[in-house]
Every structure is written in C-alpha cells, then in structure tokens.
Short mmCIF file of C-alpha atoms in Angstrom, two decimals:
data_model
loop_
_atom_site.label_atom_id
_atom_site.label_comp_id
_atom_site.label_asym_id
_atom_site.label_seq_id
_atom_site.Cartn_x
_atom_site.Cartn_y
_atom_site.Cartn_z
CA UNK A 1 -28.96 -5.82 35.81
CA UNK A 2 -30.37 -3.81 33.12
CA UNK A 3 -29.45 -3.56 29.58
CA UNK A 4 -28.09 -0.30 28.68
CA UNK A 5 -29.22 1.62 25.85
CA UNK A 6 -26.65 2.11 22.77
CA UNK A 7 -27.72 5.73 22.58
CA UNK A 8 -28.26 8.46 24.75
CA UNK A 9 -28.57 12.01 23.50
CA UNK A 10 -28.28 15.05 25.35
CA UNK A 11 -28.87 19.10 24.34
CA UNK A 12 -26.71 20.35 21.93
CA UNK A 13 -28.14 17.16 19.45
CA UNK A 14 -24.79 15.25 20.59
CA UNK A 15 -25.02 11.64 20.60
CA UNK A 16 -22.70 9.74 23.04
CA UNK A 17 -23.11 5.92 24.03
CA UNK A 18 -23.19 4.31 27.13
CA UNK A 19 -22.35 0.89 25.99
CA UNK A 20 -22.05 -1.35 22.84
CA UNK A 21 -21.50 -5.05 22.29
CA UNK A 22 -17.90 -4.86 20.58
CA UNK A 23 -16.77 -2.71 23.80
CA UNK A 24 -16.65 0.50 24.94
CA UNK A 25 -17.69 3.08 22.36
CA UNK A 26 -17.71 6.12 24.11
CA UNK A 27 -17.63 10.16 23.08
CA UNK A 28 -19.84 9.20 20.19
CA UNK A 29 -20.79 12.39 17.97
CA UNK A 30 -22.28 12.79 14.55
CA UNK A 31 -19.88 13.64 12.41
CA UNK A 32 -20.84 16.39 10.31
CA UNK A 33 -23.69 18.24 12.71
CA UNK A 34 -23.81 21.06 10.26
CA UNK A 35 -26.19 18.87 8.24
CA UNK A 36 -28.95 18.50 11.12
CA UNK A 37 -30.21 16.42 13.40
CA UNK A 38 -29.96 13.24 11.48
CA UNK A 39 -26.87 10.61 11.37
CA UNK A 40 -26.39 10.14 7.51
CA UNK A 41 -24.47 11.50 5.15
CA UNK A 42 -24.94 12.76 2.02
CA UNK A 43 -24.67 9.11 0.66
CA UNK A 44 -27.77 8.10 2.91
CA UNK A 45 -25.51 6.42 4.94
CA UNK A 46 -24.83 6.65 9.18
CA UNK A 47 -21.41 8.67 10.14
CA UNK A 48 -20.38 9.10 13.31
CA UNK A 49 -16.96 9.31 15.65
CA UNK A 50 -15.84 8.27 18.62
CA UNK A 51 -14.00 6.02 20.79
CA UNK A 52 -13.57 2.18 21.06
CA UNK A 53 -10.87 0.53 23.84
CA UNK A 54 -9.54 3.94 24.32
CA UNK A 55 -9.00 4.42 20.36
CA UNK A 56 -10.41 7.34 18.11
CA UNK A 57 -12.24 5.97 15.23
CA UNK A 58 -14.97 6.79 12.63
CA UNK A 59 -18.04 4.24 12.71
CA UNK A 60 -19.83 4.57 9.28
CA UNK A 61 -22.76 2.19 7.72
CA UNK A 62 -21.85 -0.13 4.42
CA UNK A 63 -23.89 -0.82 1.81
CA UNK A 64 -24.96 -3.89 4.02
CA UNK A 65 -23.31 -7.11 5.81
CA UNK A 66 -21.36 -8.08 2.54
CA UNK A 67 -19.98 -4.77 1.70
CA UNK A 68 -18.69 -4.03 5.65
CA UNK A 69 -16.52 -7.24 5.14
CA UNK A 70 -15.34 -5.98 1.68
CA UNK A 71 -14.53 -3.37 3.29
CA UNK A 72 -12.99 -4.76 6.20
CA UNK A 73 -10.71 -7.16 4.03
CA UNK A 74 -9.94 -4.02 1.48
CA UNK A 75 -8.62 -2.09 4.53
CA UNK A 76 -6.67 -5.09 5.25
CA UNK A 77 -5.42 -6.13 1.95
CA UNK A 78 -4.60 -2.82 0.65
CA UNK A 79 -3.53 -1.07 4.04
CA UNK A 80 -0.98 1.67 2.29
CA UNK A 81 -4.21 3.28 1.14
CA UNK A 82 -6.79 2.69 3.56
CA UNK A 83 -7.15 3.13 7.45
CA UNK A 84 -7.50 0.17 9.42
CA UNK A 85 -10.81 -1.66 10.68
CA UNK A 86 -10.76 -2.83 13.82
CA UNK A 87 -14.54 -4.78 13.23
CA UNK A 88 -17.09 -4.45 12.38
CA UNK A 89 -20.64 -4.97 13.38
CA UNK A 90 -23.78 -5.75 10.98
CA UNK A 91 -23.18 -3.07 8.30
CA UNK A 92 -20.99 -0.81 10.74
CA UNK A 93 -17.79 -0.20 10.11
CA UNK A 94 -15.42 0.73 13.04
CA UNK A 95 -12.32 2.15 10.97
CA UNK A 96 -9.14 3.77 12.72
CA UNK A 97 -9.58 7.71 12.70
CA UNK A 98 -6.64 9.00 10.62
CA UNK A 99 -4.67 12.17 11.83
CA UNK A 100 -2.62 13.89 9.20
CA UNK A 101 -2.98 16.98 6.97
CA UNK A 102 -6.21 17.66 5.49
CA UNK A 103 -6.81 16.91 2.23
CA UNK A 104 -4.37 17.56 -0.56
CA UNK A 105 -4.38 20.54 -3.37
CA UNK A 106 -1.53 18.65 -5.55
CA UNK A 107 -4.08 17.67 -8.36
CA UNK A 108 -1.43 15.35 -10.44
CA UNK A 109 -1.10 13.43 -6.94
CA UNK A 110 -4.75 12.82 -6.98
CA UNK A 111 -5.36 11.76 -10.47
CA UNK A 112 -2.01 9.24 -9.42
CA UNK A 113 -3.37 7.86 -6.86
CA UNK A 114 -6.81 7.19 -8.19
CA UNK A 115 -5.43 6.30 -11.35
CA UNK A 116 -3.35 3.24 -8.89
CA UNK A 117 -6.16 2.09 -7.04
CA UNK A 118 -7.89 1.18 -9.69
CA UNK A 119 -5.01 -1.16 -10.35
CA UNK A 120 -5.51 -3.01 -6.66
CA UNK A 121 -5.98 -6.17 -6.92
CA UNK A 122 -9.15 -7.61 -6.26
CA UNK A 123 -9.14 -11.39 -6.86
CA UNK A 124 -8.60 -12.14 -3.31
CA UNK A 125 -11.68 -9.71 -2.06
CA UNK A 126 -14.79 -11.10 -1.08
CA UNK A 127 -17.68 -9.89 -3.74
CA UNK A 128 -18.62 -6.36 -2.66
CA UNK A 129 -22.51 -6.33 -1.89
CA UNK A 130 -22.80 -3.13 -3.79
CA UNK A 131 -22.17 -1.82 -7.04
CA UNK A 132 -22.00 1.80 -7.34
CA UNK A 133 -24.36 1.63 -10.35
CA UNK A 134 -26.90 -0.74 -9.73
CA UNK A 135 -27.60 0.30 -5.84
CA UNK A 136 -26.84 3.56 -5.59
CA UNK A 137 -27.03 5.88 -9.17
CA UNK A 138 -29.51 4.09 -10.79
CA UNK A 139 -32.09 4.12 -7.99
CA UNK A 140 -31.86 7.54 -7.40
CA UNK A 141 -32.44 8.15 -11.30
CA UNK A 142 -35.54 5.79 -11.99
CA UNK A 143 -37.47 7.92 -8.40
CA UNK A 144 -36.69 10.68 -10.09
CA UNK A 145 -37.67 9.78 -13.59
CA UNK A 146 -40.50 7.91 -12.14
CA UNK A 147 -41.87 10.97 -10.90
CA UNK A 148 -41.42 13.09 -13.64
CA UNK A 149 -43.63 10.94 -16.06
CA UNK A 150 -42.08 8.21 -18.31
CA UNK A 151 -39.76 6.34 -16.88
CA UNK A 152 -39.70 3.50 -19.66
CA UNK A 153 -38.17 5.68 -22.29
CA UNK A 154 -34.87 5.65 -20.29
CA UNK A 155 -34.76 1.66 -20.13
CA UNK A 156 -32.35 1.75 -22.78
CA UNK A 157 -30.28 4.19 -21.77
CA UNK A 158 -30.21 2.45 -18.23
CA UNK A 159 -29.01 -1.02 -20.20
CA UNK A 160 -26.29 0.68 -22.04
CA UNK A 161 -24.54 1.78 -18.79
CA UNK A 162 -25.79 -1.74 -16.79
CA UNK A 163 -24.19 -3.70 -20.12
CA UNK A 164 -20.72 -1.83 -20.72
CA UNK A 165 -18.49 -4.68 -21.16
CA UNK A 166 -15.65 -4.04 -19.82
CA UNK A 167 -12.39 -5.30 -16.99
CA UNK A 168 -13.64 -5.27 -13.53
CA UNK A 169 -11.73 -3.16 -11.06
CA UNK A 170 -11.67 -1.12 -8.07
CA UNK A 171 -14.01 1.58 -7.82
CA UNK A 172 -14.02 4.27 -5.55
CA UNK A 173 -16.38 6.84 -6.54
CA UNK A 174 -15.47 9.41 -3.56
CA UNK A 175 -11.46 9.87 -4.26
CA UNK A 176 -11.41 13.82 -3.97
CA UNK A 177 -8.47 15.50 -2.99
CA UNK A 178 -10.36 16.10 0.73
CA UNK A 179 -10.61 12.97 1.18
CA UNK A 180 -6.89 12.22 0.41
CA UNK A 181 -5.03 12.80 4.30
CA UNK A 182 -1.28 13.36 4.46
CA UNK A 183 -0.01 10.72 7.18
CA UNK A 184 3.77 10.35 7.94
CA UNK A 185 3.29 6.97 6.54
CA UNK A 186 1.80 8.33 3.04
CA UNK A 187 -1.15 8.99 1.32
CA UNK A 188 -4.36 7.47 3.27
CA UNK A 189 -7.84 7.64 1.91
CA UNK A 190 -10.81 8.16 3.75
CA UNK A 191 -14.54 7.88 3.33
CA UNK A 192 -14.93 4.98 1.97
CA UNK A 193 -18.61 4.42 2.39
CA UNK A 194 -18.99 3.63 -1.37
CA UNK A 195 -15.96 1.41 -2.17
CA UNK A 196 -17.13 -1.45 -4.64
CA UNK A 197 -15.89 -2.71 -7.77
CA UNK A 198 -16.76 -1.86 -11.32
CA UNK A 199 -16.46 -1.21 -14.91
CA UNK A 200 -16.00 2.67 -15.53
CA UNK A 201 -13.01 3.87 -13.90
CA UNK A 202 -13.76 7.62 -16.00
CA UNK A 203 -16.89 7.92 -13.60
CA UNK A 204 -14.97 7.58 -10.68
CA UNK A 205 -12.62 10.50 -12.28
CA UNK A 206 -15.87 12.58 -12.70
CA UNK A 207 -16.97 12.49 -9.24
CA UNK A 208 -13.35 13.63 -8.04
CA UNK A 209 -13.30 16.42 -10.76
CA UNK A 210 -17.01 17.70 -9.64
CA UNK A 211 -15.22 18.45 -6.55
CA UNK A 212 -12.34 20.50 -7.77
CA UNK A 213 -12.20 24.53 -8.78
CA UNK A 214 -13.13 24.94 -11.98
CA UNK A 215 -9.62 26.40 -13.32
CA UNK A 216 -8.22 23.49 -11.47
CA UNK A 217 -9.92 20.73 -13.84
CA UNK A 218 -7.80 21.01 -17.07
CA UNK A 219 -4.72 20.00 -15.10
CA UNK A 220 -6.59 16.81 -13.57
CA UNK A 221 -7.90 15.81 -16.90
CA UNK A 222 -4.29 16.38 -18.68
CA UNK A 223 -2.82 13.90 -16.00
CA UNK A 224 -5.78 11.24 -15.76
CA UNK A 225 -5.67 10.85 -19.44
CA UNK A 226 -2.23 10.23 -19.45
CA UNK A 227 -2.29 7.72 -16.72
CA UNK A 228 -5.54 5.74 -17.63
CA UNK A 229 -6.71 6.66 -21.12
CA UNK A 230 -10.24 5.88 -22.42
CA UNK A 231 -11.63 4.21 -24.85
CA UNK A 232 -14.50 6.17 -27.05
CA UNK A 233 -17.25 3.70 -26.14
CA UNK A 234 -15.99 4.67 -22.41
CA UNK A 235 -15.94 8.08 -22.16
CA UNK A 236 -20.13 7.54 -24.19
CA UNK A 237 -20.70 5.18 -21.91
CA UNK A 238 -20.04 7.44 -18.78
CA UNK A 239 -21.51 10.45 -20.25
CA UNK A 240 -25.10 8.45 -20.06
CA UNK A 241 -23.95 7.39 -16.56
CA UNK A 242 -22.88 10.59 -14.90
CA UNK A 243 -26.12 12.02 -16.50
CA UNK A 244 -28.02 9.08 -14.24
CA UNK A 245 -25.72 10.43 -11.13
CA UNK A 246 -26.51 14.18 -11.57
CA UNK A 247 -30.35 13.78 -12.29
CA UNK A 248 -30.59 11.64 -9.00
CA UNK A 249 -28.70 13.65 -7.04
CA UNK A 250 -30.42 16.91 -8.02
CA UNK A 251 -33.79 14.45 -7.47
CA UNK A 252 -32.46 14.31 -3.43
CA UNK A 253 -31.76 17.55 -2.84
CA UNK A 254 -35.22 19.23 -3.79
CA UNK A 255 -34.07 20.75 -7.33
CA UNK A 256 -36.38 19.27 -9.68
CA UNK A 257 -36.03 22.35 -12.05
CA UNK A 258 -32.57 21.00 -12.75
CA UNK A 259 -34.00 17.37 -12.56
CA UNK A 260 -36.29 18.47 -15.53
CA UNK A 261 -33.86 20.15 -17.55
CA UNK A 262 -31.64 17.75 -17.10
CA UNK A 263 -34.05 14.43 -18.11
CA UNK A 264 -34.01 16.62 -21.60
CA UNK A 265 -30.86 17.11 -21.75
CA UNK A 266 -30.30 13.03 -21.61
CA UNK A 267 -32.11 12.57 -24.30
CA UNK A 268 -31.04 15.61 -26.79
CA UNK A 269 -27.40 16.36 -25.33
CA UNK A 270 -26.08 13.56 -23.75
CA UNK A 271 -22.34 14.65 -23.37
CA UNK A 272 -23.35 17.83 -21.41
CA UNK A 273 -22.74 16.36 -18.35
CA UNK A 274 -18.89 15.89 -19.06
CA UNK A 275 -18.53 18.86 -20.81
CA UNK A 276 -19.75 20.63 -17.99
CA UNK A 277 -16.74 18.96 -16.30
CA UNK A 278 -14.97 20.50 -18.97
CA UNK A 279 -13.84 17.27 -19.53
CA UNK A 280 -11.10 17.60 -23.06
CA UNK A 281 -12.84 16.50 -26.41
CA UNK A 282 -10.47 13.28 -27.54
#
C-alpha cells in the first residue's frame, strides 16, 4: 500500500492532510492566511488548525524537542492557565483548541494574571530548550547589528542582559490581553509558542504593553507595579533588553531606517525604548 503524504494542498492555498502518524489530523488550515502563503508565524514558528480523533486543536512548532515537552508538562502541570496537549510530535505541539470569548479588554485582569504566572512553579518542569533571550532576541539583534557594521561594540551591552542575576521564573513573553480567552472554566492562555523560563519578568510586561492602546498603558503600568515591583537594576536591565527585541524585530520586517536609528539610540538613549512604552519614571 502506499504511504500517504502528510500534506496535500489545494487552490485557495489551504492545507489539509490526508494522514499523520499520531492519527487522523484532518481539516488542516494555516492559521492566520492573511500573512501569505507560508506556515509561520510572526515568531518564525509553524501554526496551523485542525482536527485530531474528531477533536479541534491548534498544532504549533516549539522551540525544538525539549521545549514541546516543556510545554507539554506546563500544560499539564499548570492546566487552570493553559489548554491541554494531547502530544506531541518532534517539536509539534498538538494543543486543545480553546472556545471562549476573545481576548479580554479588563487591563488590571491582565497585568493579574501575568503578574501570577510568573509565580508558577517550575521546579518540577523539565528544563525548557529555549530561553527567550538567548534563542530568540538576541539572534535577531546581532543579524541585524551584524549587518549594519560593528557588531562588537554591543558585546557588552549583550553581557549585561545575558548576566542579570536574578530568581528564575516563568516567562511568557506573549501574555496580551488577545491572547487571554474567557472559558466558563476561567481565564485560559493561548499562544504559547514562546513559553520558557527566565530572569526579567518587566520584559515580559513590555511585550504585553506594546500591544495595548496607548491611553490604555498608564492603567497597566499602575497595576503591574503594584503587583510585581522592580528593582532599579531591573527596569536598566530591560531597557538594554527590549532595545535588543525592537532592533531585531524592526531587522525582520524590512525597516532598517528604524533599525539604524534605533542601534544609536542604544548607545546614546538607552531608556527610550520603555519610555516609548510610556512606562512611569520610579
């Protein structure tokens, strides 16, 4: 008999399988089409939806093996926050598709709950296979610095955010209030391609306040303040790093004007990058 493919496309660009090792995966469709042809996110990482055993889920790519079973036992673990995953396969993750209200607008909610995961506990989690930092900002930065000229006067700057000394915990650098679902069990999170564990819980605040209206990120800021201070050396510390994170991502997306002004910026104004998050002096 012969092997059937994992893939077959048809017009429209709509992806479907015909057959997959764990079982049936079928009605298999990219899951944002609005950004082309291609199966990865913004992240770099494969998304797509479908169904396994009859099931609706969303089948996304970790960081690699490690980080799919970090993720896997997170889910597990910590199930009031996260959906389910039902296996996983290589770096795929086949996690339950959650139905519930999208996304929340109650901004003290989402500086609570962020604020709580990084509490989780952790000590029972296999290591992660990715760190936010190492794999995924700082890569992003040095292509981009490396093409812009000197890359080796940054070195520093890239130890100081490498080196912070500080408690370990839960990262999870896409908690925006989108990705927060209303379930009649509770608050679920989703997209959890970049789940690891690390050092500055601030940056993980940054990334959710990018993502909110401008007038709406005073009233974040008052909350997440309140509910996880920082420490001076942190809020420095993740001024350096969300520079790293905004020069790569600019880098990706073809604006190397911005890339440029902002590799000057690192050097001469490092806080700009929070202050553009109108993040409160302390």
């Amino acid at each position: 008999m012969p092997k059937r493919s994992f893939w077959s496309l048809k017009r429209g660009d709509e992806a479907r399988t015909t057959g997959q090792s764990l079982g049936q995966l079928t009605e298999l469709v990219r899951s944002r089409p609005e950004q082309g042809k291609f199966l990865r996110n913004k992240a770099g990482r494969g998304v797509v939806t479908g169904r396994l055993e009859g099931r609706k889920v969303k089948v996304y790519q970790a960081f690699g093996f490690e980080h799919a079973a970090f993720i896997a036992a997170l889910s597990e673990m910590h199930a009031k926050f996260f959906p389910k995953v039902l296996t996983t396969s290589g770096r795929w993750v086949f996690a339950e598709w959650v139905e519930g209200k999208d996304g929340t607008r109650d901004i003290p909610e989402c500086a609570r709950i962020l604020a709580e995961v990084h509490k989780l506990d952790t000590a029972e989690l296999p290591q992660p296979g990715f760190d936010y930092l190492g794999d995924y900002i700082i890569p992003r930065f040095r292509d981009a610095a490396c093409l812009g000229g000197d890359a080796a006067r940054f070195d520093d700057i890239i130890a100081r955010v490498k080196n912070f000394d500080a408690k370990s915990r839960f990262s999870h650098p896409d908690l925006t209030p989108a990705n927060v679902i209303q379930t009649e069990a509770g608050a679920i999170i989703i997209d959890n391609e970049l789940v690891s564990i690390g050092t500055l819980p601030l940056l993980d605040a940054c990334n959710c306040v990018k993502n909110l209206r401008r007038q709406e990120r005073p009233e974040f800021w008052s909350h997440w303040i309140t509910l996880s201070p920082p420490s001076e050396k942190e809020v420095h510390v993740t001024a350096l790093a969300w520079m790293l994170r905004e020069i790569g991502s600019r880098f990706i997306t073809g604006d190397f004007n911005g890339c440029h002004d902002l590799l000057q910026k690192l050097e001469t104004d490092p806080m700009f990058g929070l202050q553009d998050l109108t993040f409160p002096e302390l």
